[in-house]
CSV table of C-alpha atoms in Angstrom, one decimal:
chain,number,residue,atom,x,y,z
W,21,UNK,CA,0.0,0.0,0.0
W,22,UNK,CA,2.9,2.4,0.5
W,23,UNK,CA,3.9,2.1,-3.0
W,24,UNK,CA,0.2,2.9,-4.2
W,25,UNK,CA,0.8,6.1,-1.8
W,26,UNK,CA,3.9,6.7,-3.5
W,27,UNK,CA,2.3,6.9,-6.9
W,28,UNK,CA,-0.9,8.6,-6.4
W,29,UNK,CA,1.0,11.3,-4.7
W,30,UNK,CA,2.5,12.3,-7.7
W,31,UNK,CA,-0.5,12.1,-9.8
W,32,UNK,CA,-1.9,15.6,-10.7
W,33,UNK,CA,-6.0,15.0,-10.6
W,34,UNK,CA,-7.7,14.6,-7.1
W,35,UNK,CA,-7.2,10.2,-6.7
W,36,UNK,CA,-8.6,8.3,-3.3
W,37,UNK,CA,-8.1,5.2,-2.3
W,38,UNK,CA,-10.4,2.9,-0.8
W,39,UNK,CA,-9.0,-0.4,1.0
W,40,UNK,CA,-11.1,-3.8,1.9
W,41,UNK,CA,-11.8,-2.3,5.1
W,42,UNK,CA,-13.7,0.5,3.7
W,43,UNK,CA,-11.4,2.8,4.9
W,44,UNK,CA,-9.7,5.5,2.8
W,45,UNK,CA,-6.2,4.4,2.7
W,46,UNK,CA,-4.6,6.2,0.4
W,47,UNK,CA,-5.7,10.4,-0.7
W,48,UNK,CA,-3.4,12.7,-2.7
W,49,UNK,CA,-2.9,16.4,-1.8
W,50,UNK,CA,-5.5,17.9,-4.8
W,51,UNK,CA,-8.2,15.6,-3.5
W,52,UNK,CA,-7.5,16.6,0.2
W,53,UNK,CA,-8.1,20.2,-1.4
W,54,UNK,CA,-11.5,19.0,-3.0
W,55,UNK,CA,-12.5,17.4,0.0
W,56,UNK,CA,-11.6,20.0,2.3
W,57,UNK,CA,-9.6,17.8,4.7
W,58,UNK,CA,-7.2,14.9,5.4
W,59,UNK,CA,-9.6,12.3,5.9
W,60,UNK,CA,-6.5,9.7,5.5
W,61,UNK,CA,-8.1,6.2,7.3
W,62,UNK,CA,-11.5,7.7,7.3
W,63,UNK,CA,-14.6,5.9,6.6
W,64,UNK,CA,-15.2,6.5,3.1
W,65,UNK,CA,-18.9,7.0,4.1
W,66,UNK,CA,-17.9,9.5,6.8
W,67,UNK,CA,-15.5,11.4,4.1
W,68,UNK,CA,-17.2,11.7,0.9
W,69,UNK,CA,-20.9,11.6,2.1
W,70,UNK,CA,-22.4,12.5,-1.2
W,71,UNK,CA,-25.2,9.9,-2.0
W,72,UNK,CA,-23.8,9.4,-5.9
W,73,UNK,CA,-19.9,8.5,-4.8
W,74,UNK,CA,-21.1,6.3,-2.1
W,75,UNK,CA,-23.1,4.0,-4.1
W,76,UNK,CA,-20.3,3.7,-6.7
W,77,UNK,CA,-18.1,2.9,-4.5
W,78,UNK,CA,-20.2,0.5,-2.9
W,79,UNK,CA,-21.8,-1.0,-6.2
W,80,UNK,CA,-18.1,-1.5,-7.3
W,81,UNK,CA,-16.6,-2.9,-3.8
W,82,UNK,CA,-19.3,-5.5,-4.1
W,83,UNK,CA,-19.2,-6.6,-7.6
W,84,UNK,CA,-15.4,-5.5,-9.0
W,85,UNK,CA,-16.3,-3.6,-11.6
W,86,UNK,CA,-16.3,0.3,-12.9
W,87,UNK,CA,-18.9,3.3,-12.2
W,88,UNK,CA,-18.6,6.7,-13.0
W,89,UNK,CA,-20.2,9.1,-10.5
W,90,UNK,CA,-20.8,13.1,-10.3
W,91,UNK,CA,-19.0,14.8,-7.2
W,92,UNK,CA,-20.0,18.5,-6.1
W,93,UNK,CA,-17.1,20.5,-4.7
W,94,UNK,CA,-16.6,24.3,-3.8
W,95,UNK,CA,-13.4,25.8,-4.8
W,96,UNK,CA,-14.0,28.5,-2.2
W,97,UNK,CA,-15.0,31.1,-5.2
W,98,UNK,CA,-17.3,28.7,-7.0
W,99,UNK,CA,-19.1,25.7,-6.9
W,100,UNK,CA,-17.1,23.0,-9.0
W,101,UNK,CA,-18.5,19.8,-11.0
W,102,UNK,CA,-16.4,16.8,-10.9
W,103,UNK,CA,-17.2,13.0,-13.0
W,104,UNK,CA,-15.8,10.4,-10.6
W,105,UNK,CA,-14.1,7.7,-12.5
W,106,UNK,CA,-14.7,4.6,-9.1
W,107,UNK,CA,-12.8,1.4,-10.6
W,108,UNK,CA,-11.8,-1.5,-8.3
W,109,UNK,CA,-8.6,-3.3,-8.2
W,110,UNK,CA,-7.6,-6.6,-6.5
W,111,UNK,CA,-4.1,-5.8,-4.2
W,112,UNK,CA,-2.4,-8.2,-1.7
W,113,UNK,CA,-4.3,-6.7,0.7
W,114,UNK,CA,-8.1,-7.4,-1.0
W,115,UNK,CA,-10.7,-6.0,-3.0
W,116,UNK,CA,-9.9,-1.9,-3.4
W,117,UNK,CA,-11.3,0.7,-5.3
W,118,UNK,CA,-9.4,4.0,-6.8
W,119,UNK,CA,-11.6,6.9,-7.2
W,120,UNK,CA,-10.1,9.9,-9.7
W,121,UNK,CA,-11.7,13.0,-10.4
W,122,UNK,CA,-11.6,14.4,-13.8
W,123,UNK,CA,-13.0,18.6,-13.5
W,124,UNK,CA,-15.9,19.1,-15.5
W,125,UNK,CA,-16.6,22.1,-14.0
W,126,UNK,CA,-15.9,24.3,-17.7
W,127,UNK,CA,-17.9,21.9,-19.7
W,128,UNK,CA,-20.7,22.2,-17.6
W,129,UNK,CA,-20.2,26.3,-17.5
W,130,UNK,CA,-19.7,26.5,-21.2
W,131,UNK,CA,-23.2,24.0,-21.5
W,132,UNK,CA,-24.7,26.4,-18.9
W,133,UNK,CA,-23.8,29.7,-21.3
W,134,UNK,CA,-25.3,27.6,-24.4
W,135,UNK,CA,-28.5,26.9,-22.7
W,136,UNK,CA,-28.8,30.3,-21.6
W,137,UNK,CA,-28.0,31.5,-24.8
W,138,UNK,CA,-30.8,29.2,-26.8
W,139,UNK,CA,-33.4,30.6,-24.0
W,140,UNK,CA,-32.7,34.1,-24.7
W,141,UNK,CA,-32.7,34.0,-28.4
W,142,UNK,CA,-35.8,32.4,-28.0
W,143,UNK,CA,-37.3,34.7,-25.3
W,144,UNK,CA,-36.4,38.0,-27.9
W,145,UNK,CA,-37.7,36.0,-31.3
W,146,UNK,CA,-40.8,34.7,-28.9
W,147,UNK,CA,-42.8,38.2,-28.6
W,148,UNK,CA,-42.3,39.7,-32.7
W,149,UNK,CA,-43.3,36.4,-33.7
W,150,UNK,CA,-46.5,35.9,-31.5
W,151,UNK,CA,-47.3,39.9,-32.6
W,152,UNK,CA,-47.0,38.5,-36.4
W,153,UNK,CA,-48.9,35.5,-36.3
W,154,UNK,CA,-51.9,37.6,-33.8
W,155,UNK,CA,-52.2,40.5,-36.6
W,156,UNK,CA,-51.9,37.9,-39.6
W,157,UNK,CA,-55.1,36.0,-38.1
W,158,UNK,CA,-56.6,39.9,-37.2
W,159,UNK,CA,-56.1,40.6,-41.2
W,160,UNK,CA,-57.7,37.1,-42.1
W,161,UNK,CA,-60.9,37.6,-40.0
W,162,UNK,CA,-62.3,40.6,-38.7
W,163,UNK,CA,-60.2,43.4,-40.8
W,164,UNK,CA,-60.6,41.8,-43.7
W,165,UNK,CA,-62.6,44.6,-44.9
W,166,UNK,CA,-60.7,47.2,-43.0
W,167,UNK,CA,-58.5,49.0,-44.9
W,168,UNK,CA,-57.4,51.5,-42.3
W,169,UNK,CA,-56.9,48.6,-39.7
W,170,UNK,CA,-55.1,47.3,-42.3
W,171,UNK,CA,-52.6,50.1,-43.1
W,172,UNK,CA,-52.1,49.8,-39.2
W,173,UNK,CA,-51.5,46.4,-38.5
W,174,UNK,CA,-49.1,46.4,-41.6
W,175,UNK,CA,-47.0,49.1,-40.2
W,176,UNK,CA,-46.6,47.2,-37.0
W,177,UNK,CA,-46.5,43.9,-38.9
W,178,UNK,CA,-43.1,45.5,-40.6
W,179,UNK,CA,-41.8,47.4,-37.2
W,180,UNK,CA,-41.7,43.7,-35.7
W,181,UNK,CA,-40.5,41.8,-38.6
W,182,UNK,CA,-37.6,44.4,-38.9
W,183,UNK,CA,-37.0,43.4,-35.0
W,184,UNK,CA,-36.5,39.7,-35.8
W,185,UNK,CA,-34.6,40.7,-38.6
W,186,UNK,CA,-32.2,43.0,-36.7
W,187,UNK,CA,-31.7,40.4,-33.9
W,188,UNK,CA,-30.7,37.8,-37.0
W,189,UNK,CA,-28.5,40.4,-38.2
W,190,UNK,CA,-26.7,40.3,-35.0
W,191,UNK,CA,-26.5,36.8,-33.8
W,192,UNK,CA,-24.7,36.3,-37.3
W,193,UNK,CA,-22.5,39.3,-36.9
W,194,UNK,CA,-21.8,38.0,-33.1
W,195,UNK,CA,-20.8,34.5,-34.4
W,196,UNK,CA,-18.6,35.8,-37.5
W,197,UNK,CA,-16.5,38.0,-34.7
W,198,UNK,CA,-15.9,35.1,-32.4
W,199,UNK,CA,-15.1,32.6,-35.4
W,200,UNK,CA,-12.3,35.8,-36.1
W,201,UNK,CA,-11.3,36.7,-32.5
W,202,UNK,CA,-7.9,35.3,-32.4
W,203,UNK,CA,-6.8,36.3,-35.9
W,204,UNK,CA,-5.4,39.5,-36.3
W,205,UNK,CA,-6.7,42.2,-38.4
W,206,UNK,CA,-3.5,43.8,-40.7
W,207,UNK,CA,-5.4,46.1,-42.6
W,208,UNK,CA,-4.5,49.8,-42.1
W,209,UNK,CA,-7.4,51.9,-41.3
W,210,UNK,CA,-7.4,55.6,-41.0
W,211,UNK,CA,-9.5,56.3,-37.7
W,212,UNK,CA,-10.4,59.8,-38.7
W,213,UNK,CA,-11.7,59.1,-41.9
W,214,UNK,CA,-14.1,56.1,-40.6
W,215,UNK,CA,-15.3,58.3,-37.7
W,216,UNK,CA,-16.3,61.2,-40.3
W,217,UNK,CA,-18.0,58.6,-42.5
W,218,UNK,CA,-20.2,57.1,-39.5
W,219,UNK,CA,-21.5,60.1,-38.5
W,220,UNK,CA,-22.4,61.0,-42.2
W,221,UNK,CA,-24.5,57.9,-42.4
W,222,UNK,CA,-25.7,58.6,-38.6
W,223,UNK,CA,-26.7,62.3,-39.3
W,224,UNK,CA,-30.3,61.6,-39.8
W,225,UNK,CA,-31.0,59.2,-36.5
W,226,UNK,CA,-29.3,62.4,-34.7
W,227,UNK,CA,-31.3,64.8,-36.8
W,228,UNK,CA,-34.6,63.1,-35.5
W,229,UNK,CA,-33.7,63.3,-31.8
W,230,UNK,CA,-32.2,66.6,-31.9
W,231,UNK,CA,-28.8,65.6,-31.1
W,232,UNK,CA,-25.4,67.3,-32.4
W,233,UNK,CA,-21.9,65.6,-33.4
W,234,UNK,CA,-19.1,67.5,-31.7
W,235,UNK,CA,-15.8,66.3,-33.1
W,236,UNK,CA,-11.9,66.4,-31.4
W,237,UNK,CA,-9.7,64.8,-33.2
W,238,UNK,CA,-6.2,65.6,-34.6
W,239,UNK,CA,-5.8,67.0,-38.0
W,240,UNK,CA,-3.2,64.1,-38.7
W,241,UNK,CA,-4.4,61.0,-39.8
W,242,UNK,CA,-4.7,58.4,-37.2
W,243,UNK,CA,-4.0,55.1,-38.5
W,244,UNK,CA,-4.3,51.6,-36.5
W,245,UNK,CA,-4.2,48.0,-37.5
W,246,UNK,CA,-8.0,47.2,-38.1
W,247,UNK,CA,-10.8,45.5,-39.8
W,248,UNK,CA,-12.6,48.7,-41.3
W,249,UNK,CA,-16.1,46.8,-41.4
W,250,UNK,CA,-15.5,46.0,-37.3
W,251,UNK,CA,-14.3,49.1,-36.5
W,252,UNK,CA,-17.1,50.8,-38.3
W,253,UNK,CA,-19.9,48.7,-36.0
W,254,UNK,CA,-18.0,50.0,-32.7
W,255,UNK,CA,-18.1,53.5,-33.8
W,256,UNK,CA,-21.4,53.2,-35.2
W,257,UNK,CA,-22.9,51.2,-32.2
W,258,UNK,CA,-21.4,53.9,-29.9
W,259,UNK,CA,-22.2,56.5,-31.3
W,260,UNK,CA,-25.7,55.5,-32.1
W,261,UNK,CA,-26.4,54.4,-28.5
W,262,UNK,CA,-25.2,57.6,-27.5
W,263,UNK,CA,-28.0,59.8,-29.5
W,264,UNK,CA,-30.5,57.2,-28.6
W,265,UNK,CA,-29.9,56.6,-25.0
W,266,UNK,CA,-28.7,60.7,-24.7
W,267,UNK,CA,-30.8,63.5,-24.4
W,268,UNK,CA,-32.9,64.5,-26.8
W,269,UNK,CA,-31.7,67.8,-28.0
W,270,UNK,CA,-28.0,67.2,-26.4
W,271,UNK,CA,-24.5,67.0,-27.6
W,272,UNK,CA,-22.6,63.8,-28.7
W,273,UNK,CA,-18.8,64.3,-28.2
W,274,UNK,CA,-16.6,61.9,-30.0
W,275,UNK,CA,-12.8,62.3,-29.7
W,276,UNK,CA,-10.1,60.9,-31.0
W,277,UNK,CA,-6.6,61.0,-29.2
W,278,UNK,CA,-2.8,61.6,-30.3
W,279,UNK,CA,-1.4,57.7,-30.2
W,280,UNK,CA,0.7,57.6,-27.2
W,281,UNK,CA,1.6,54.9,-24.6
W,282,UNK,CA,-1.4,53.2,-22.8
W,283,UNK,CA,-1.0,51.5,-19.8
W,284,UNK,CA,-3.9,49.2,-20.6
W,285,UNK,CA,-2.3,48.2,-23.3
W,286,UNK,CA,1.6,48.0,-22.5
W,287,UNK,CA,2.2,49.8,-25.4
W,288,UNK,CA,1.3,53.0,-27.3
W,289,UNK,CA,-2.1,53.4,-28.3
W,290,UNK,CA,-5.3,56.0,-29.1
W,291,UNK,CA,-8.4,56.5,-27.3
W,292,UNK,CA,-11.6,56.8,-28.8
W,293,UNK,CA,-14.3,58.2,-27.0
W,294,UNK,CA,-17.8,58.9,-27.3
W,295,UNK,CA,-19.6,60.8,-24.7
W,296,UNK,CA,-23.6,61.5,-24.4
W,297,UNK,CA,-25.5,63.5,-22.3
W,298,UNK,CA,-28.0,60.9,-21.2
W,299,UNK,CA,-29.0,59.9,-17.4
W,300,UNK,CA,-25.7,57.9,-17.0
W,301,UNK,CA,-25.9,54.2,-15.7
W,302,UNK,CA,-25.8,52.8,-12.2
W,303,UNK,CA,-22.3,51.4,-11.3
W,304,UNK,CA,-23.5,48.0,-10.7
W,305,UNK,CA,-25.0,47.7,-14.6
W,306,UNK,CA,-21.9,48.7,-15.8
W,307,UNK,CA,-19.7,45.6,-15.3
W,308,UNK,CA,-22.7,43.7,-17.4
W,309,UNK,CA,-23.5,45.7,-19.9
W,310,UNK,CA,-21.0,43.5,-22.4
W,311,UNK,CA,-22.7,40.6,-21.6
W,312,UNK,CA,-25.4,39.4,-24.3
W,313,UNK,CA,-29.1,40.4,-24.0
W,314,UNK,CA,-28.3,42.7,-21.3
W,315,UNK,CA,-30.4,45.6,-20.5
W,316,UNK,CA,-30.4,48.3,-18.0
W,317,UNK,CA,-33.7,49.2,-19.4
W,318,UNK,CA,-35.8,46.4,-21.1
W,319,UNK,CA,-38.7,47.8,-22.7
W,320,UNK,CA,-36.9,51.2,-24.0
W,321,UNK,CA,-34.1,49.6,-25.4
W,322,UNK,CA,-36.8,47.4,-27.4
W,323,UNK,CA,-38.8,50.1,-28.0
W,324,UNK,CA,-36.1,52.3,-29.8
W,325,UNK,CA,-34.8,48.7,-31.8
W,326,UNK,CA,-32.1,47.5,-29.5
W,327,UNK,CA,-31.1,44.1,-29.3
W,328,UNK,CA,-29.3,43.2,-26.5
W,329,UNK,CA,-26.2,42.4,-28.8
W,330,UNK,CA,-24.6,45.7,-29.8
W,331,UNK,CA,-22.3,45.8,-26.5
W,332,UNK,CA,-21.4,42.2,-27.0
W,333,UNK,CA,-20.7,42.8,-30.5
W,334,UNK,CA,-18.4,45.7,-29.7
W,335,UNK,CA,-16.5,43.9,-26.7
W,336,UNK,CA,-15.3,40.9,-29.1
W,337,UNK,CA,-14.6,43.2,-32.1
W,338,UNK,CA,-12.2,45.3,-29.9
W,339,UNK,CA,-10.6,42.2,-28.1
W,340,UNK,CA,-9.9,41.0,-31.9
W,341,UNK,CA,-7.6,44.2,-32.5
W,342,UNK,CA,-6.3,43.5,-28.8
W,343,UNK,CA,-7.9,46.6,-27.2
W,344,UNK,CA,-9.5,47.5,-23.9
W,345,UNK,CA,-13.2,48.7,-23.4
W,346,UNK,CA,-13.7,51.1,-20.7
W,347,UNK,CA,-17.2,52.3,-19.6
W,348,UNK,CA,-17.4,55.2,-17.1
W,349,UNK,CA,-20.7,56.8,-16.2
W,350,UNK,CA,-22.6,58.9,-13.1
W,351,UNK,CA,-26.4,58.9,-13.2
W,352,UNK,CA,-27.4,61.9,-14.1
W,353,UNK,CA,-23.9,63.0,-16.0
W,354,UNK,CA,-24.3,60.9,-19.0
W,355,UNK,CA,-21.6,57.9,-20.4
W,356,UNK,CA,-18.5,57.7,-21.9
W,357,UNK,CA,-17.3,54.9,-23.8
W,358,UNK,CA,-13.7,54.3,-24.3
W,359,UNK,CA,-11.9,52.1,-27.2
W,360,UNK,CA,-8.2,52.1,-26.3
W,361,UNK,CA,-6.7,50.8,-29.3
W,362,UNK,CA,-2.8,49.3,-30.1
W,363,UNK,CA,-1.4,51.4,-33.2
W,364,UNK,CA,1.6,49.0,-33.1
W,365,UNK,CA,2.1,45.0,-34.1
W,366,UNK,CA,2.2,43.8,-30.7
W,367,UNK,CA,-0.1,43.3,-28.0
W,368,UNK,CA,-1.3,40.4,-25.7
W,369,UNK,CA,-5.2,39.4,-27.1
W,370,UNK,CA,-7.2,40.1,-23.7
């Protein structure tokens, strides 16, 4: 038995070791870890106590064969998933069964985000789709013969159809970023030049809220290594969400900065900024705001044609070009949104 000590001591998954006498006789530091003591000589009963182990262990003891069991641990941050691999072995000194833990606990995260994911696609295509098919059945039957119900329910018919088609629009434009997000954009793209051409096509959304562009950016052309289509969306979604979310009749400032060294970055960089005049976000939204389908305000951000996505959209665009997001906002003061972007070849993907 010492020399089984020997070895599962330098194993680096959590291993236990259950003798003939039902007594753990053999536990290697990770799995004292997962445990959360030495319970060398324990009971295995008394040890593990979780009703799924315990009956591998036992089904196996009995009838020498293999089981595969689910253990629930706490890291001290998190709580963990483990698959218990319980396989018994005939030694000198009887019957014994090895227990090693494999951690499943990012598979079962990453199978968390995808069901998540599925429920709030679903969830955002649910309500268009139930407005379509109740105004489609309203057209068939009693405003048939209505042809100003009709004009009505067709302009809403559209305004929700353009909502699902929006939503597609994104969810495709999400997945082609991620499929891109470790490969580098090399293109040179002249930051003054896209910013000028964004708020060109953006003139008319700010000329129906009453918003103005204020521009501050250097009369030198600022050039970083980009994807001009990317970079266009984060300006674009920045700057739209700062005339839609601002005040109505306020100011939009976007500035560009001189490249320089960034701290964020460990090397030199530019800032690009966008600041509304809107009533600024509560500190405890901001840290989720990236995340998808997130909303600090559900029903305006659906009524003026948000998704949910934009922010997510932005965040894996700028950790393509190996930038930094920065979101800084007081209710009542408006937002600021910060792209801090390398103008070199180097930089660490975040």
């Amino acid at each position: 038995m010492s020399d089984l000590r020997a070895l599962i001591a330098s194993l680096p998954n959590p291993v236990i070791v259950v003798g003939s006498d039902l007594r753990i006789r053999g536990i290697n530091a990770p799995a004292r870890t997962l445990v959360g003591k030495d319970c060398d000589g324990w009971h295995y009963v008394t040890a593990l106590r979780q009703p799924a182990v315990l009956d591998a262990v036992e089904a196996s003891m009995a009838d020498g064969g293999q089981r595969v069991a689910r253990y629930l641990g706490n890291d001290g941050a998190r709580d963990t998933t483990w698959d218990v691999s319980v396989r018994a072995v005939v030694l000198s000194e009887g019957r014994t069964v090895v227990m090693s833990f494999q951690d499943m606990t990012a598979v079962e995260d990453a199978g968390e985000m995808r069901r998540g994911f599925v429920a709030n696609v679903s969830h955002e295509m649910r309500t268009p789709l139930t407005s379509l098919l109740g105004f489609i059945e309203t057209l068939r039957g009693p405003a048939r013969n209505d042809p100003a119900a009709q004009q009505r329910f067709l302009a809403i018919m559209e305004q929700e159809a353009g909502r699902m088609h929006r939503l597609v629009e994104d969810l495709l434009s999400l997945s082609r970023v991620e499929d891109q997000e470790r490969i580098r954009p090399t293109d040179k793209v002249p930051l003054n030049t896209l910013i000028g051409e964004v708020l060109e096509a953006l003139a008319p959304v700010a000329t129906a809220r009453g918003a103005r562009f204020v521009m501050d950016m250097p009369d030198d052309t600022i050039e970083v290594l980009g994807d001009w289509g990317q970079l266009w969306q984060v300006v674009s979604n920045l700057t739209e969400n700062a005339v839609k979310y601002g005040r109505e009749g306020g100011t939009v400032t976007i500035t560009l900065s001189e490249p320089a060294q960034q701290n964020a970055l460990m090397q030199p960089g530019v800032r690009l900024s966008v600041r509304d005049e809107g009533d600024g976000i509560a500190a405890h939204h901001i840290a989720r705001l990236t995340e998808r389908f997130y909303r600090v305000d559900t029903h305006r951000s659906r009524e003026i044609g948000g998704t949910g996505l934009g922010l997510a959209i932005v965040k894996h665009i700028i950790t393509r070009h190996r930038g930094r997001l920065r979101i800084e906002s007081e209710i009542g003061q408006g937002s600021v949104f910060t792209v801090i972007l390398p103008v070199g070849t180097a930089g660490p993907a975040e």
